[in-house]
Amino acid sequence: MGTRAHHHLRPVRFMPAAALVTDVLVIASAAGLADLFRERLEIFPNPYTSQSELGVAAVFIAVGWIAMIGLADGYDRIVFGSGSDEYKRVLRASFITAAAAGITCYLLKFPLSRGYFLLAFAIGIPALLLGRAALRQGLHSARRRHHLQVRVVMCGSPQQVDEIGAVLRDRPWLGYSVVGAAVPEDAADRSPETPGGVPVLGDAGDVADLALAAEADLIFVTGGCTTGRELRELIWELEGEGVGVVVAPSLTDIAQERVSVHPIDGLPLIHVSHPTWADASRWGKRSFDIVGSLALILALAPMFLFVAARIWLADRGPILFSHNRIGRDGESFGCYKFRTMVVDADAMIADLQEQTGQSAMFFKMKDDPRITRPGKWLRRYSVDELPQLFNVLKGDMSLVGPRPQVQAEVDLYEDGMERRLLVRPGMTGLWQVSGRNDLSIAEAQRLDIFYVDNWSMMKDLGILFRTVGAVFGSSGAY
């Protein structure tokens, strides 16, 4: 029974040791840099701390720092790979260490150099977080190449299995490999696999035996698969076998910040807060848009002049192109762009849709014959969209949000797509930095609705940061 203990964590069994080594190197480097720069920069010079005393203090702080991260469960295997818990634990342990070091030196009247103290933590804390981020990126990279996979058996109805399985499949960096499903008895005999293609291993009542036979690391239990008592007995049955149990409620596309668990007398209740789209219309985001768009317009003025000259010299046609788009609350506005197509491009769109078999929704095509010579590189690096900074300044758009669409696309909205109109459209958005035009229509729609329902200022800043990489990488841009 005990031979497979902690088996479900084996894909990341090396991560605690790797994190420990990384943390030790980072803290040692921070200590060395703090000692070096405190003298050169003369930050809070303290003639009373000798080099030997400082060395002793540095060792105690470093050891205490590592120990505090361990006490905060910063080396627990469960935190590696995804989520923000790993960073929160490291950050919390670092601040506790800094507070403990300061209080201890004060109580013992130890003359620790203030410059060293300040620099050690000012350098060490960000470096620790960056080190953990680098380790996570390495883990994600390995998992994208199908290494370090966690074998998963799903337990639930075929529809629930496919819904949760699609989320796991679309996020390969999580490392979950669905090897099969255990479904209710009335569905087990109908088909050898679910509609989404997951092999059906057998009846949900035999999920423990099925998971062991499939050498699974985890069982994902979806809603309605078992009762509370059956779930408890399943956990008991797998005790010592090393197969973990994860309860996966039918909640998808809900940001972590909106979910909290509050146990009541042993009953874990999942609380989901309301969508945050209303916050995206308040003064904070609007102020950021005004300041950001104005600063970018001033900084990019020389580029505006250069692009305008290139467009005019190409065919002597108009420089700007204004097209009616649908904004917040369904209101129409003129969306500005540098012209990248021939003057009669609109007259050609119906024939091109018929040739490609595409609908109006997210209509895009590679090697579009309407695009002019300068228009190709303008589109590749999204330079053609820079005039939309004036739309942002006017209040028609935001720096970040779902991309504005034409009325023909809005008329095709279904399955909650109209929620895109609850916020101002943006110059860049979540699906633009997640694959741009290479994404399927369904995936682009899902990301837009996720953004609206789970908006936060930090997410906006993250999207803006990722936009730089998406633009210069030019993947999916045409």
XYZ file of C-alpha atoms in Angstrom:
478
model
C 0.000 0.000 0.000
C 2.773 2.454 0.771
C 4.990 1.872 -2.224
C 3.404 4.703 -4.258
C 3.297 7.335 -1.526
C 3.464 10.876 -2.954
C 3.548 9.302 -6.410
C 1.196 11.992 -7.752
C 3.854 14.640 -7.123
C 6.696 12.763 -8.812
C 6.788 14.977 -11.949
C 7.956 17.900 -9.778
C 9.943 15.941 -7.214
C 13.138 17.780 -8.199
C 11.587 21.260 -7.919
C 12.042 21.784 -4.140
C 15.774 20.996 -4.422
C 16.125 23.200 -7.514
C 14.276 26.027 -5.758
C 16.438 25.654 -2.643
C 19.666 25.832 -4.652
C 18.357 28.836 -6.590
C 17.315 30.640 -3.401
C 20.690 30.017 -1.740
C 22.566 31.369 -4.775
C 20.262 34.394 -5.031
C 20.533 35.290 -1.338
C 24.321 34.802 -1.338
C 24.607 37.016 -4.414
C 22.335 39.652 -2.858
C 24.477 39.640 0.290
C 27.663 40.089 -1.728
C 26.217 42.897 -3.830
C 24.825 44.629 -0.759
C 28.233 44.581 0.906
C 29.912 45.846 -2.265
C 27.517 48.671 -3.071
C 26.940 49.923 0.463
C 30.523 51.152 0.521
C 30.709 52.390 -3.059
C 27.362 54.165 -2.949
C 27.842 55.246 0.662
C 24.248 54.422 1.552
C 23.768 55.049 5.287
C 27.520 54.712 6.077
C 28.031 53.014 9.426
C 31.625 53.082 10.755
C 30.643 50.967 13.783
C 30.036 47.716 11.890
C 33.269 45.830 11.291
C 33.627 43.491 8.334
C 33.768 40.423 10.602
C 30.585 41.484 12.442
C 28.848 42.117 9.148
C 29.897 38.686 7.880
C 28.390 36.976 10.935
C 25.176 38.988 10.593
C 24.985 38.172 6.871
C 25.233 34.433 7.545
C 22.509 34.560 10.218
C 20.214 36.594 7.954
C 20.781 34.248 4.993
C 20.174 31.092 7.030
C 17.136 32.634 8.687
C 15.791 33.750 5.299
C 16.014 30.244 3.837
C 14.517 28.741 6.991
C 11.631 31.199 6.926
C 10.843 30.315 3.289
C 10.787 26.675 4.349
C 8.489 27.406 7.315
C 6.167 29.291 4.936
C 5.983 26.108 2.793
C 7.848 27.804 -0.024
C 9.379 24.435 -0.945
C 6.132 22.479 -0.912
C 5.773 20.574 -4.184
C 2.141 21.566 -4.510
C 2.990 25.238 -5.214
C 5.258 24.632 -8.203
C 4.009 24.988 -11.749
C 1.018 27.318 -11.539
C -0.784 29.843 -9.395
C 0.516 32.703 -7.307
C 0.888 30.837 -3.987
C 4.583 30.153 -4.579
C 5.378 33.850 -5.019
C 3.150 34.891 -2.128
C 4.884 32.475 0.242
C 8.364 33.623 -0.786
C 7.337 37.273 -0.484
C 5.713 36.771 2.917
C 8.758 34.891 4.244
C 11.075 37.632 2.970
C 9.191 40.432 4.717
C 9.053 38.412 7.945
C 12.804 37.827 7.712
C 13.459 41.536 7.174
C 11.262 42.456 10.138
C 12.833 39.791 12.355
C 16.371 40.890 11.437
C 15.602 44.539 12.174
C 13.911 43.812 15.506
C 16.645 41.398 16.610
C 19.431 43.899 15.843
C 17.527 46.601 17.707
C 16.935 44.437 20.805
C 20.542 43.195 20.870
C 21.848 46.696 20.067
C 23.815 45.220 17.180
C 25.075 48.020 14.883
C 24.069 46.390 11.580
C 24.819 48.613 8.610
C 21.574 50.176 7.446
C 22.929 50.386 3.915
C 23.622 46.646 3.908
C 20.207 45.860 5.389
C 18.395 47.987 2.795
C 20.358 46.722 -0.208
C 20.282 43.059 0.813
C 16.487 42.933 0.855
C 15.981 45.438 -1.973
C 18.110 43.239 -4.235
C 17.249 39.856 -2.737
C 13.438 39.966 -2.749
C 12.968 40.796 -6.463
C 15.806 38.413 -7.361
C 14.144 35.569 -5.447
C 10.868 36.113 -7.299
C 12.685 36.281 -10.635
C 14.547 33.072 -9.825
C 11.292 31.271 -9.042
C 9.777 32.653 -12.252
C 12.730 31.326 -14.257
C 12.319 27.874 -12.702
C 8.611 27.917 -13.535
C 9.315 28.903 -17.130
C 11.728 25.978 -17.393
C 9.066 23.620 -16.035
C 6.456 25.015 -18.437
C 8.850 24.641 -21.356
C 9.479 20.991 -20.482
C 5.757 20.308 -20.166
C 5.020 21.885 -23.536
C 7.400 19.276 -24.952
C 5.333 16.591 -23.149
C 7.814 15.953 -20.352
C 7.041 15.849 -16.607
C 3.382 15.055 -17.303
C 0.857 14.287 -14.549
C -1.377 11.396 -15.632
C -5.022 12.210 -14.927
C -8.206 10.142 -14.857
C -11.387 12.216 -15.032
C -14.501 11.180 -13.119
C -17.838 12.658 -14.200
C -20.380 12.862 -16.980
C -18.987 12.857 -20.543
C -19.952 16.520 -20.933
C -18.171 17.544 -17.724
C -15.133 15.444 -18.605
C -14.866 17.171 -21.977
C -15.327 20.642 -20.471
C -12.603 20.236 -17.845
C -10.429 18.247 -20.251
C -10.556 21.049 -22.826
C -9.273 23.514 -20.224
C -6.368 21.210 -19.355
C -5.596 20.538 -23.017
C -5.526 24.238 -23.859
C -2.975 24.836 -21.090
C -0.202 22.331 -21.806
C 2.204 24.123 -19.456
C 0.148 22.791 -16.524
C 1.379 19.310 -17.402
C -1.915 17.417 -17.044
C -2.291 14.485 -19.439
C -5.830 13.044 -19.448
C -5.455 9.289 -19.963
C -9.098 8.330 -19.555
C -12.441 8.893 -17.898
C -14.727 7.113 -15.474
C -18.341 8.024 -16.236
C -21.714 7.219 -14.619
C -22.976 3.684 -15.226
C -25.733 4.748 -17.639
C -23.123 6.416 -19.891
C -20.298 3.884 -19.513
C -21.800 1.359 -21.941
C -22.780 3.851 -24.663
C -19.444 4.729 -26.249
C -15.765 3.820 -25.881
C -14.951 7.514 -25.630
C -16.534 10.849 -24.750
C -17.701 13.248 -27.497
C -14.428 15.126 -26.984
C -12.362 11.990 -27.614
C -11.371 11.029 -24.037
C -11.226 7.197 -23.674
C -13.907 5.817 -21.330
C -12.215 3.413 -18.918
C -15.337 2.282 -17.087
C -17.917 3.061 -14.439
C -17.434 5.987 -12.049
C -18.043 3.660 -9.121
C -14.813 1.818 -9.964
C -12.711 4.956 -10.453
C -10.140 3.994 -7.807
C -9.360 0.651 -9.472
C -9.422 2.250 -12.912
C -6.950 4.940 -11.838
C -4.566 2.386 -10.342
C -4.769 0.220 -13.462
C -4.022 3.268 -15.645
C -1.094 4.248 -13.379
C -2.687 7.638 -12.908
C -1.195 10.300 -10.666
C -4.436 12.213 -10.066
C -8.175 11.722 -10.198
C -10.154 14.796 -11.222
C -13.622 14.489 -9.702
C -16.214 16.736 -11.354
C -19.588 17.757 -9.964
C -22.192 15.020 -9.777
C -19.690 12.162 -10.056
C -19.900 11.095 -6.408
C -21.637 12.058 -3.194
C -19.714 13.621 -0.333
C -19.567 10.289 1.476
C -18.387 8.439 -1.643
C -15.704 11.056 -2.234
C -14.451 10.685 1.343
C -14.358 6.902 0.961
C -12.510 7.277 -2.366
C -9.809 9.328 -0.621
C -9.565 6.665 2.104
C -9.316 3.907 -0.503
C -6.442 5.659 -2.258
C -4.648 6.474 0.996
C -1.065 5.287 0.685
C -1.386 4.524 -3.028
C 0.024 7.879 -4.054
C -2.940 8.802 -6.268
C -4.143 12.307 -5.500
C -7.758 13.445 -5.650
C -8.709 16.859 -7.029
C -12.280 18.118 -6.926
C -12.858 20.108 -10.119
C -16.134 22.061 -9.924
C -17.811 23.099 -13.154
C -16.307 26.577 -12.973
C -14.254 27.621 -15.971
C -12.912 31.012 -17.069
C -13.178 32.412 -13.518
C -10.088 34.300 -12.326
C -8.425 33.144 -9.126
C -9.074 36.511 -7.487
C -12.837 35.958 -7.718
C -12.807 32.532 -6.059
C -12.452 31.808 -2.360
C -13.110 28.691 -0.276
C -14.804 29.002 3.122
C -15.204 25.699 5.022
C -18.270 25.537 7.269
C -18.354 22.579 9.679
C -16.275 20.481 7.290
C -18.242 21.560 4.215
C -16.009 23.546 1.802
C -18.088 26.241 0.122
C -16.716 27.886 -3.016
C -17.609 31.570 -3.164
C -17.473 33.293 -6.561
C -17.610 37.093 -6.563
C -19.439 39.081 -9.230
C -17.747 39.872 -12.568
C -15.521 42.945 -12.435
C -16.401 44.581 -15.768
C -18.023 47.571 -14.000
C -14.647 48.442 -12.444
C -13.193 48.784 -15.949
C -15.414 51.827 -16.568
C -14.334 53.810 -13.539
C -12.046 56.824 -13.263
C -8.847 54.866 -12.526
C -8.755 53.052 -15.857
C -9.918 56.163 -17.730
C -7.199 58.305 -16.131
C -4.597 55.709 -17.072
C -5.896 55.721 -20.657
C -5.704 59.526 -20.938
C -2.186 59.808 -19.524
C -0.912 56.747 -21.414
C -2.369 57.679 -24.807
C -1.188 61.294 -24.571
C 2.340 60.229 -23.622
C 2.488 57.717 -26.488
C 1.191 60.239 -29.029
C 3.921 62.699 -28.076
C 6.632 60.032 -28.036
C 5.602 58.513 -31.374
C 5.034 61.800 -33.255
C 8.139 61.287 -35.495
C 6.909 57.808 -36.452
C 3.476 59.223 -37.314
C 5.110 61.629 -39.784
C 7.304 58.924 -41.330
C 4.399 56.503 -41.810
C 2.155 59.219 -43.253
C 4.810 60.029 -45.863
C 5.241 56.348 -46.842
C 1.503 55.832 -47.308
C 1.011 58.970 -49.402
C 4.017 58.289 -51.627
C 2.818 54.723 -52.344
C -0.401 55.635 -54.191
C -1.153 59.298 -53.343
C -4.271 58.131 -51.520
C -5.643 59.084 -48.076
C -3.297 58.551 -45.133
C -5.893 57.724 -42.488
C -8.813 55.347 -42.705
C -11.856 55.753 -40.468
C -14.215 52.815 -40.162
C -17.411 52.580 -38.125
C -16.991 50.204 -35.192
C -19.231 49.294 -32.286
C -18.057 50.417 -28.865
C -19.296 50.239 -25.287
C -23.061 49.822 -24.882
C -23.409 49.274 -28.633
C -22.559 52.859 -29.615
C -20.965 53.413 -33.023
C -17.742 55.414 -33.463
C -15.163 56.099 -36.143
C -12.083 53.937 -35.517
C -8.871 55.463 -36.892
C -6.121 53.507 -38.637
C -3.316 54.191 -41.036
C -4.606 53.064 -44.427
C -3.050 49.715 -45.376
C -5.431 48.683 -48.156
C -6.327 49.949 -51.586
C -8.902 52.720 -51.712
C -11.795 50.453 -52.868
C -11.077 47.663 -50.334
C -14.615 47.622 -48.906
C -16.114 46.843 -52.312
C -13.997 43.680 -52.518
C -14.804 42.150 -49.114
C -18.005 40.293 -50.098
C -16.247 38.436 -52.940
C -13.303 37.544 -50.676
C -15.616 36.152 -47.976
C -17.318 34.002 -50.603
C -13.964 32.783 -51.950
C -12.592 31.855 -48.518
C -15.881 30.576 -47.088
C -15.538 32.786 -43.998
C -18.317 34.611 -42.194
C -18.144 38.241 -41.115
C -17.117 37.187 -37.600
C -13.368 37.798 -37.166
C -12.854 37.828 -40.948
C -9.111 37.655 -41.662
C -7.066 36.164 -44.473
C -3.414 35.710 -45.260
C -2.027 37.272 -48.445
C -4.991 39.638 -48.662
C -4.838 41.136 -52.192
C -6.242 44.448 -50.910
C -3.143 45.247 -48.830
C -0.716 47.852 -50.206
C 3.060 47.521 -50.165
C 3.646 49.709 -47.075
C 0.526 48.165 -45.566
C 2.247 44.781 -45.229
C 4.864 45.904 -42.710
C 2.440 48.327 -41.054
C 0.128 45.397 -40.319
C 2.896 42.979 -39.415
C 4.046 45.196 -36.557
C 0.583 46.676 -35.837
C 1.830 50.176 -36.662
C -1.381 50.764 -38.639
C -3.344 50.819 -35.383
C -1.371 53.611 -33.705
C -3.880 56.353 -34.708
C -6.334 54.636 -32.363
C -4.438 56.418 -29.596
C -6.602 59.396 -30.560
C -9.711 57.209 -30.086
C -8.411 56.361 -26.621
C -7.823 60.025 -25.832
C -11.374 60.866 -26.978
C -12.900 58.111 -24.840
C -14.144 55.880 -27.676
C -11.598 53.196 -26.796
C -9.223 52.062 -24.066
C -5.599 51.008 -24.250
C -6.669 47.481 -23.266
C -9.957 45.749 -24.010
C -11.728 43.533 -26.560
C -10.965 44.666 -30.103
C -13.723 46.826 -31.664
C -15.836 45.058 -34.287
C -18.108 46.160 -37.089
C -21.895 45.938 -36.942
C -21.955 42.829 -39.164
C -19.826 40.982 -36.603
C -21.889 42.251 -33.660
C -25.060 41.004 -35.373
C -23.645 37.464 -35.176
C -23.065 37.550 -31.404
C -24.365 34.581 -29.422
C -23.517 32.583 -26.289
C -22.781 35.662 -24.196
C -20.609 37.428 -26.785
C -22.624 40.628 -26.248
C -20.754 40.989 -22.942
C -17.849 42.387 -24.995
C -19.890 45.584 -25.278
C -19.948 46.147 -21.504
C -16.492 47.759 -21.633
C -14.673 50.110 -23.993
C -12.949 48.279 -26.857
C -9.172 48.299 -26.684
C -6.130 48.831 -28.869
C -4.822 45.531 -27.572
C -6.498 42.729 -25.713
C -6.091 39.327 -24.127
C -6.507 37.320 -27.325
C -4.105 39.586 -29.213
C -1.288 38.626 -26.835
C -2.374 34.968 -26.764
C -1.933 34.145 -30.433
C -3.482 37.013 -32.401
C -5.069 35.783 -35.659
C -3.780 32.205 -35.220
C -6.450 31.571 -32.571
C -9.749 29.949 -33.458
C -12.908 32.064 -33.319
C -14.152 30.125 -30.291
C -10.891 30.660 -28.380
C -10.807 34.385 -29.226
C -14.395 34.735 -28.016
C -13.625 32.881 -24.790
C -10.640 35.104 -24.031
C -12.614 38.286 -24.681
C -15.405 37.249 -22.300
C -12.831 36.139 -19.721
C -11.248 39.605 -19.870
C -14.598 41.365 -19.388
C -15.671 39.200 -16.454
C -12.304 39.179 -14.691
C -10.912 42.659 -15.375
C -8.257 44.151 -13.111
C -5.709 46.943 -13.501
C -2.887 44.460 -12.974
C -4.207 42.327 -15.841
C -4.244 45.418 -18.062
C -0.614 46.154 -17.208
C 0.319 42.538 -17.894
C -1.416 42.612 -21.293
C 0.367 45.851 -22.235
C 3.700 44.302 -21.279
C 2.973 41.157 -23.311
C 1.799 43.247 -26.266
C 5.371 44.405 -26.859
C 6.507 40.797 -27.324
C 3.487 39.928 -29.466
C 4.083 42.899 -31.779
C 7.812 42.382 -32.262
C 7.341 38.639 -32.555
C 4.679 39.374 -35.220
C 3.297 35.839 -34.800
C -0.209 35.514 -36.148
C -0.198 39.023 -37.605
C -1.613 39.443 -41.096
